[in-house]
mmCIF file of C-alpha atoms in Angstrom:
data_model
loop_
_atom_site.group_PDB
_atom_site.id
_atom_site.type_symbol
_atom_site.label_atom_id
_atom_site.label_comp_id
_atom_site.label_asym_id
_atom_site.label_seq_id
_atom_site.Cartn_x
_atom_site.Cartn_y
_atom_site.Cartn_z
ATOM 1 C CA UNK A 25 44.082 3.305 26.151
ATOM 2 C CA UNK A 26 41.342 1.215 24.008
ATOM 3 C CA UNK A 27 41.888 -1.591 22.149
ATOM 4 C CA UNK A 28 43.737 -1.865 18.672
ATOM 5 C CA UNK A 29 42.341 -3.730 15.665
ATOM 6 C CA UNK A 30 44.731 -5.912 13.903
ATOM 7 C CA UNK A 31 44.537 -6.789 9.957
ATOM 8 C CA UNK A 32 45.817 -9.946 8.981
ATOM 9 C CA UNK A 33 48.054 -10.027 6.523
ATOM 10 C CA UNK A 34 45.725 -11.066 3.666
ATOM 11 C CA UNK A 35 43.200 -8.011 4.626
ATOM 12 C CA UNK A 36 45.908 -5.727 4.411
ATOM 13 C CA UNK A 37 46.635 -6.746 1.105
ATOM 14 C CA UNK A 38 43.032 -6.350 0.095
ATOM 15 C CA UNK A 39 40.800 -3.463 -1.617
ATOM 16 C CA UNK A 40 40.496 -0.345 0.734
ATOM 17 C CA UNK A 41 36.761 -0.828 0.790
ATOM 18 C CA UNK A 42 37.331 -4.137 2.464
ATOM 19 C CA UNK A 43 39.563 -2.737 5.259
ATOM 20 C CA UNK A 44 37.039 0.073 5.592
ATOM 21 C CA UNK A 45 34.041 -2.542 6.031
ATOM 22 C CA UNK A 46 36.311 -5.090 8.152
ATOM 23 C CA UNK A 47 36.916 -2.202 10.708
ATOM 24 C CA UNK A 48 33.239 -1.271 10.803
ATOM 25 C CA UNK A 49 32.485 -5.031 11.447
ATOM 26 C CA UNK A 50 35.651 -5.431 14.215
ATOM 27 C CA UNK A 51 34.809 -1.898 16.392
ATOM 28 C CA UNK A 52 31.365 -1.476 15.755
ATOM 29 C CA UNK A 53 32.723 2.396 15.130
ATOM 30 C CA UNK A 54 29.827 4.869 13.515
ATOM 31 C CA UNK A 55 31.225 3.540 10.229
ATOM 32 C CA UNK A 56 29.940 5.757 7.855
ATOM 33 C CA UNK A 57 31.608 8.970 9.443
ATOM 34 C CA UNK A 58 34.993 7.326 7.284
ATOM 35 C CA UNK A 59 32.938 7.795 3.583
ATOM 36 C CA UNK A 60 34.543 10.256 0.946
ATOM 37 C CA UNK A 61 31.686 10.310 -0.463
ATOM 38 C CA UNK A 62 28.506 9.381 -0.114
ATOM 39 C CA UNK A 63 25.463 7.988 -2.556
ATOM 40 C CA UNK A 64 22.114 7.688 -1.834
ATOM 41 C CA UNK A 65 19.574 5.761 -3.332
ATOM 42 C CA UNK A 66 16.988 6.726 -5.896
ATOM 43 C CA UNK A 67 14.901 3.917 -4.602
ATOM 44 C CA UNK A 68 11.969 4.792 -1.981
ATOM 45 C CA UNK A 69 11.921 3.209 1.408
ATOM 46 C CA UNK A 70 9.770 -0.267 1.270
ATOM 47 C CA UNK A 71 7.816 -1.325 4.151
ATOM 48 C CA UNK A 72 7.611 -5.187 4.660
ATOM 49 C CA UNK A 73 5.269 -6.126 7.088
ATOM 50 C CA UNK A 74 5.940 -9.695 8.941
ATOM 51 C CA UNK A 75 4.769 -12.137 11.762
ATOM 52 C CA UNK A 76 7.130 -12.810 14.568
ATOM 53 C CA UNK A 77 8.721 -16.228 14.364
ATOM 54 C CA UNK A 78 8.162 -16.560 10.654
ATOM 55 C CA UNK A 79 11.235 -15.953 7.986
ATOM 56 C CA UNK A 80 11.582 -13.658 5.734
ATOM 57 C CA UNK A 81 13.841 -12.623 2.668
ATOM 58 C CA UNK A 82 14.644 -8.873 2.343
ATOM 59 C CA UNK A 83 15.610 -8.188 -1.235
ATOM 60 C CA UNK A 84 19.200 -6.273 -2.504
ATOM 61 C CA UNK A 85 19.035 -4.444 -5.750
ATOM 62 C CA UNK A 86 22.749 -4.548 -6.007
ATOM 63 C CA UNK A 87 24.407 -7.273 -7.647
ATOM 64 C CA UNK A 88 27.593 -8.915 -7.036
ATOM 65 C CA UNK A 89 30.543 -7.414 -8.794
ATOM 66 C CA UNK A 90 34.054 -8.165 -8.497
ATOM 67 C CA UNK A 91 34.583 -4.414 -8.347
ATOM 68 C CA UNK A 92 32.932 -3.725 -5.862
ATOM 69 C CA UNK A 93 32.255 -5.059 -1.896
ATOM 70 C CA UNK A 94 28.501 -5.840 -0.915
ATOM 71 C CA UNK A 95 27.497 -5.344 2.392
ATOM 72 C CA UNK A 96 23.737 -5.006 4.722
ATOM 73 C CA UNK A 97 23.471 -2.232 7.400
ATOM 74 C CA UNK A 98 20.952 -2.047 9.913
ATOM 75 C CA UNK A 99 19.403 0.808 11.996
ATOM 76 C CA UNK A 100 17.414 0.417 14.764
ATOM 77 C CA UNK A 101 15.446 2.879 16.102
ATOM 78 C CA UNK A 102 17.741 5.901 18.042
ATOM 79 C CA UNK A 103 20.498 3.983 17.356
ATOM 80 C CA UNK A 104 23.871 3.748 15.109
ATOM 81 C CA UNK A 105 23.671 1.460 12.139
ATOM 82 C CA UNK A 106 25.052 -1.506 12.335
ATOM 83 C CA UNK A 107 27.159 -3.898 10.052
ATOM 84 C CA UNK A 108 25.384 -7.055 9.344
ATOM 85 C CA UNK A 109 27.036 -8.892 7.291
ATOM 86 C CA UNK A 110 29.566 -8.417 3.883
ATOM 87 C CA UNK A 111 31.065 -10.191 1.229
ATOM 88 C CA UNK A 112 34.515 -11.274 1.019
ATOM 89 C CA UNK A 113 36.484 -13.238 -0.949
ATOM 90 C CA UNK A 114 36.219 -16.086 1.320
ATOM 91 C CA UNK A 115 32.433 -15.451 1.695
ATOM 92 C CA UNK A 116 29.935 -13.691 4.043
ATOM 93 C CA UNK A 117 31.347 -11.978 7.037
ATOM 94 C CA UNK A 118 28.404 -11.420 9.994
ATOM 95 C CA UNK A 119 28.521 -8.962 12.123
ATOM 96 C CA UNK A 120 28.903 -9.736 16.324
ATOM 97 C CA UNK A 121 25.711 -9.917 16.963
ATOM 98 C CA UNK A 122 24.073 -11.143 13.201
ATOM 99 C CA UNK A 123 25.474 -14.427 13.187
ATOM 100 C CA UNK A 124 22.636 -16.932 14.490
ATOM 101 C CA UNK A 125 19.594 -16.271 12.753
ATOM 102 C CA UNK A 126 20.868 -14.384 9.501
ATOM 103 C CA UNK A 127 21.871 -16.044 5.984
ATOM 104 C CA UNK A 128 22.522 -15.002 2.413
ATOM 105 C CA UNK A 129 21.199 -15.841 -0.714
ATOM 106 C CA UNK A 130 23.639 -15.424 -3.205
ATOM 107 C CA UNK A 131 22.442 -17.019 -6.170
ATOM 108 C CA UNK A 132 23.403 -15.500 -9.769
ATOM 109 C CA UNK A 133 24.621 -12.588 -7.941
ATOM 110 C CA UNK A 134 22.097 -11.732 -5.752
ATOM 111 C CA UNK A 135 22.947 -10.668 -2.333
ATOM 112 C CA UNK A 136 19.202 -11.113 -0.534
ATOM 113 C CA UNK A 137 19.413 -11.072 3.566
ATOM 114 C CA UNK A 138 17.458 -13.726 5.240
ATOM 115 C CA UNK A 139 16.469 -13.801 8.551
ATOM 116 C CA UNK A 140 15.215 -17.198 10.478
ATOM 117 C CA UNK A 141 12.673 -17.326 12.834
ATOM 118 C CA UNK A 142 11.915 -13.566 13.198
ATOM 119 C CA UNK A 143 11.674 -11.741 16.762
ATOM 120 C CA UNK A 144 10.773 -8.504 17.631
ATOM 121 C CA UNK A 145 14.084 -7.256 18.262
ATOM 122 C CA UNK A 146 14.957 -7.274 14.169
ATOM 123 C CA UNK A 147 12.336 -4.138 13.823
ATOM 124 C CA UNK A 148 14.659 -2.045 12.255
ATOM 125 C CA UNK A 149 15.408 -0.440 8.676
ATOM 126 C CA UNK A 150 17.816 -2.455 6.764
ATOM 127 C CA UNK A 151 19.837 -1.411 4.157
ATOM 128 C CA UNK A 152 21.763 -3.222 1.182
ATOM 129 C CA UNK A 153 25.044 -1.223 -0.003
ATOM 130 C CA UNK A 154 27.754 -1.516 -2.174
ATOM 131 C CA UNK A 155 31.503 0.114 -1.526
ATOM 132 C CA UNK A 156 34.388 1.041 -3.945
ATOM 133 C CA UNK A 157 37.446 3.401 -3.136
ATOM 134 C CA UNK A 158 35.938 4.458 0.046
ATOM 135 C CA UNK A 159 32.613 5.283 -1.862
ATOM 136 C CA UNK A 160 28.921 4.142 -0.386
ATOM 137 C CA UNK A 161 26.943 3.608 -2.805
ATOM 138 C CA UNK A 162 23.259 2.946 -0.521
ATOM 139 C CA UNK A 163 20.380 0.564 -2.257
ATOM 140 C CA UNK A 164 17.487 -0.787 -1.182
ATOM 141 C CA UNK A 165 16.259 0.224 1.974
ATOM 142 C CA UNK A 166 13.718 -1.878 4.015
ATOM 143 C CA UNK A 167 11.719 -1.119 7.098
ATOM 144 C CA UNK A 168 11.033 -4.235 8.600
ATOM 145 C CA UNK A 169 7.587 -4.446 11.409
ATOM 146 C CA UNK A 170 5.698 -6.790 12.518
ATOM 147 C CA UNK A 171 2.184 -7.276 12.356
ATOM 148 C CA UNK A 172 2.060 -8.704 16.356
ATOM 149 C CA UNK A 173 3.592 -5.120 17.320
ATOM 150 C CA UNK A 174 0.999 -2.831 15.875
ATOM 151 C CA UNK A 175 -1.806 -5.009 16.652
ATOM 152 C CA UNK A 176 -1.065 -4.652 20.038
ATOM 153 C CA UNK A 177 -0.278 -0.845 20.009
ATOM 154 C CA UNK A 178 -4.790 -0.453 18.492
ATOM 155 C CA UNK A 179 -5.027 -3.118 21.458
ATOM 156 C CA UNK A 180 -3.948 -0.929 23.815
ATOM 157 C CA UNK A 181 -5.355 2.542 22.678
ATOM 158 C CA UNK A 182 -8.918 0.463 22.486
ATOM 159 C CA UNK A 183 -8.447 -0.342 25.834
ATOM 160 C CA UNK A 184 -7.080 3.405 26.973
ATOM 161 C CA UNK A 185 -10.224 4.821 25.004
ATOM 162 C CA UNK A 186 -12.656 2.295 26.830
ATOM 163 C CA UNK A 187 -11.422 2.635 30.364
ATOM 164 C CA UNK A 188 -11.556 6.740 29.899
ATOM 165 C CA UNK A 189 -15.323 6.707 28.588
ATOM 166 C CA UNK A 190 -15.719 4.307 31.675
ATOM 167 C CA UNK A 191 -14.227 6.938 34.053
ATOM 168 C CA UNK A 192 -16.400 10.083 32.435
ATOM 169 C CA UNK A 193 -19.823 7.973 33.011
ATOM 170 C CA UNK A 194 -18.639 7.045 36.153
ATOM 171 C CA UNK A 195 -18.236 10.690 37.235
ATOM 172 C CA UNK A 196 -20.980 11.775 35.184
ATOM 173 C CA UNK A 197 -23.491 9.837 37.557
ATOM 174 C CA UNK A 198 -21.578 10.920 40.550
ATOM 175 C CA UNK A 199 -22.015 14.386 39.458
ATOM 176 C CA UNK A 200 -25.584 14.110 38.801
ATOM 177 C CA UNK A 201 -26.540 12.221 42.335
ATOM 178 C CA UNK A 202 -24.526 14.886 44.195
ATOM 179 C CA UNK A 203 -26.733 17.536 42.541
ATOM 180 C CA UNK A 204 -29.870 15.715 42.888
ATOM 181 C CA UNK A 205 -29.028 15.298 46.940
ATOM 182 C CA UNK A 206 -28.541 19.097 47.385
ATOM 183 C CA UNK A 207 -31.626 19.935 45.475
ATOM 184 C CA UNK A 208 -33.641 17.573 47.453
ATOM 185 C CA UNK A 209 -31.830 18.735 50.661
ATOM 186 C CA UNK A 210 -32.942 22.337 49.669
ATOM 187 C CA UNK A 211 -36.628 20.780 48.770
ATOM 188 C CA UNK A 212 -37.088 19.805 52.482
ATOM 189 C CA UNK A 213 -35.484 22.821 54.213
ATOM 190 C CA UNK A 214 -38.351 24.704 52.355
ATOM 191 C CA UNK A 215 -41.152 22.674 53.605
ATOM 192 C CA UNK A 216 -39.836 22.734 56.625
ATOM 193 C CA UNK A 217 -40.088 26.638 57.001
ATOM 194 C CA UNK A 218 -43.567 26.424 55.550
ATOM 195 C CA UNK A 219 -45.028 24.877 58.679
ATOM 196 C CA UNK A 220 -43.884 26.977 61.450
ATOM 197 C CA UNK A 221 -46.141 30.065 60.994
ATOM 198 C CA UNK A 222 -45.125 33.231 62.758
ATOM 199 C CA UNK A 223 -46.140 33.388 66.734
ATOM 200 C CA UNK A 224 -48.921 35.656 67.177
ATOM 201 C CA UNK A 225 -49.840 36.686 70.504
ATOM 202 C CA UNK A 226 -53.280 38.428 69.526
ATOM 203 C CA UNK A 227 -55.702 35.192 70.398
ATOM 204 C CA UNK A 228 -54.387 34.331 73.543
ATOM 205 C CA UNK A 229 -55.073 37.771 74.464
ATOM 206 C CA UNK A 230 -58.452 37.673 73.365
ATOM 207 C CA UNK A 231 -59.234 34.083 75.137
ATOM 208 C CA UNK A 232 -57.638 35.585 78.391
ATOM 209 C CA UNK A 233 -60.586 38.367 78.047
ATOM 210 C CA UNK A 234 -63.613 36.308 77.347
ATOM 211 C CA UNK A 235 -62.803 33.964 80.393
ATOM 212 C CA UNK A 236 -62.809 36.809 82.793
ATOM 213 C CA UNK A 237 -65.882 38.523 81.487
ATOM 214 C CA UNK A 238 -67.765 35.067 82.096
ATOM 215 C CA UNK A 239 -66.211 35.439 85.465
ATOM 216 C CA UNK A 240 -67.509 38.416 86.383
ATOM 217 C CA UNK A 241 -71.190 38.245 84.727
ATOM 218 C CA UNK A 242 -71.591 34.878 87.669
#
């Protein structure tokens, strides 16, 4: 049988939204299949485009209300979203695997994600959500890339473009000498047959005839 979560007292006592987002952050369980209902944004995905190793500050539209519970999701690509971190009475809760290299800003309400010293691994989409009564109600959404990763994807289709025009000449000229040698083959075979002229056995006969004339006249 799998393992059972246990709620301390003072989470039991708490909101619903906060046991909701305390099991998503405990399990890691596909969270959002548990929503009543769900809101989506009216905001259009961003793209922020960063270097790997630098920081960088994702905004939140939502602010912090006592009525409701703030929390950041992430998605990586073909995968579940995942909890990152959420706001609690006490503070900010990380998720497992969020809790070396991500802070929050949460100054005059704000609930901004920060993320130190960048690596490739944090390519992802990142969303900022707030919950009530078992209600999602999704912000800002962020797609998060870095410049290092698509420089070296035009890298390597410049270098797949220049090897395969490499390979075509190459074969090109191959082509094109294996042509030339059977023409020039065919050339010589002709010239060849040009100087062998048909045997003809008409002046040896006639030679044969004058010698024995000359024989005969002595």
């Amino acid at each position: 049988m799998g393992g059972v979560t246990q709620l301390s007292e003072t989470e039991q006592q708490g909101p619903p939204d906060l046991w909701w987002l305390h099991f998503c952050e405990t399990t890691l369980y596909p969270c959002f299949l548990h929503f009543v209902s769900v809101k989506t944004s009216t905001f259009d995905l961003q793209v922020q485009t960063q270097n790997i190793g630098e920081s960088v500050t994702i905004k939140c539209d939502q602010i912090q209300d006592r009525q409701y519970s703030l929390a950041w999701f992430k998605q990586s690509f073909g995968k579940l979203p995942q909890l990152v971190v959420r706001a609690s009475d006490s503070g900010e809760r990380f998720g497992p695997t969020f809790d070396q290299r991500f802070r929050v800003s949460s100054n005059e309400g704000r609930f901004d994600l920060n993320i130190i010293n960048t690596m490739e691994e944090d390519t992802g989409t990142y969303f900022c959500m707030r919950v009530k009564d078992n209600v999602a109600d999704f912000g800002t959404g962020t797609l998060l890339l870095f410049s290092e990763s698509n420089v070296w994807i035009v890298a390597a289709l410049s270098l797949f473009s220049v090897i395969s025009v490499i390979v075509i000449v190459v074969l090109a000229v191959l082509l094109l000498k294996k042509q030339q040698k059977d023409t020039d083959a065919v050339n010589y075979a002709a010239l060849n047959f040009a100087k062998k002229p048909p045997p003809s056995r008409t002046p040896r006969t006639k030679q044969t005839q004058d010698i024995y004339s000359q024989v005969r006249v002595r």
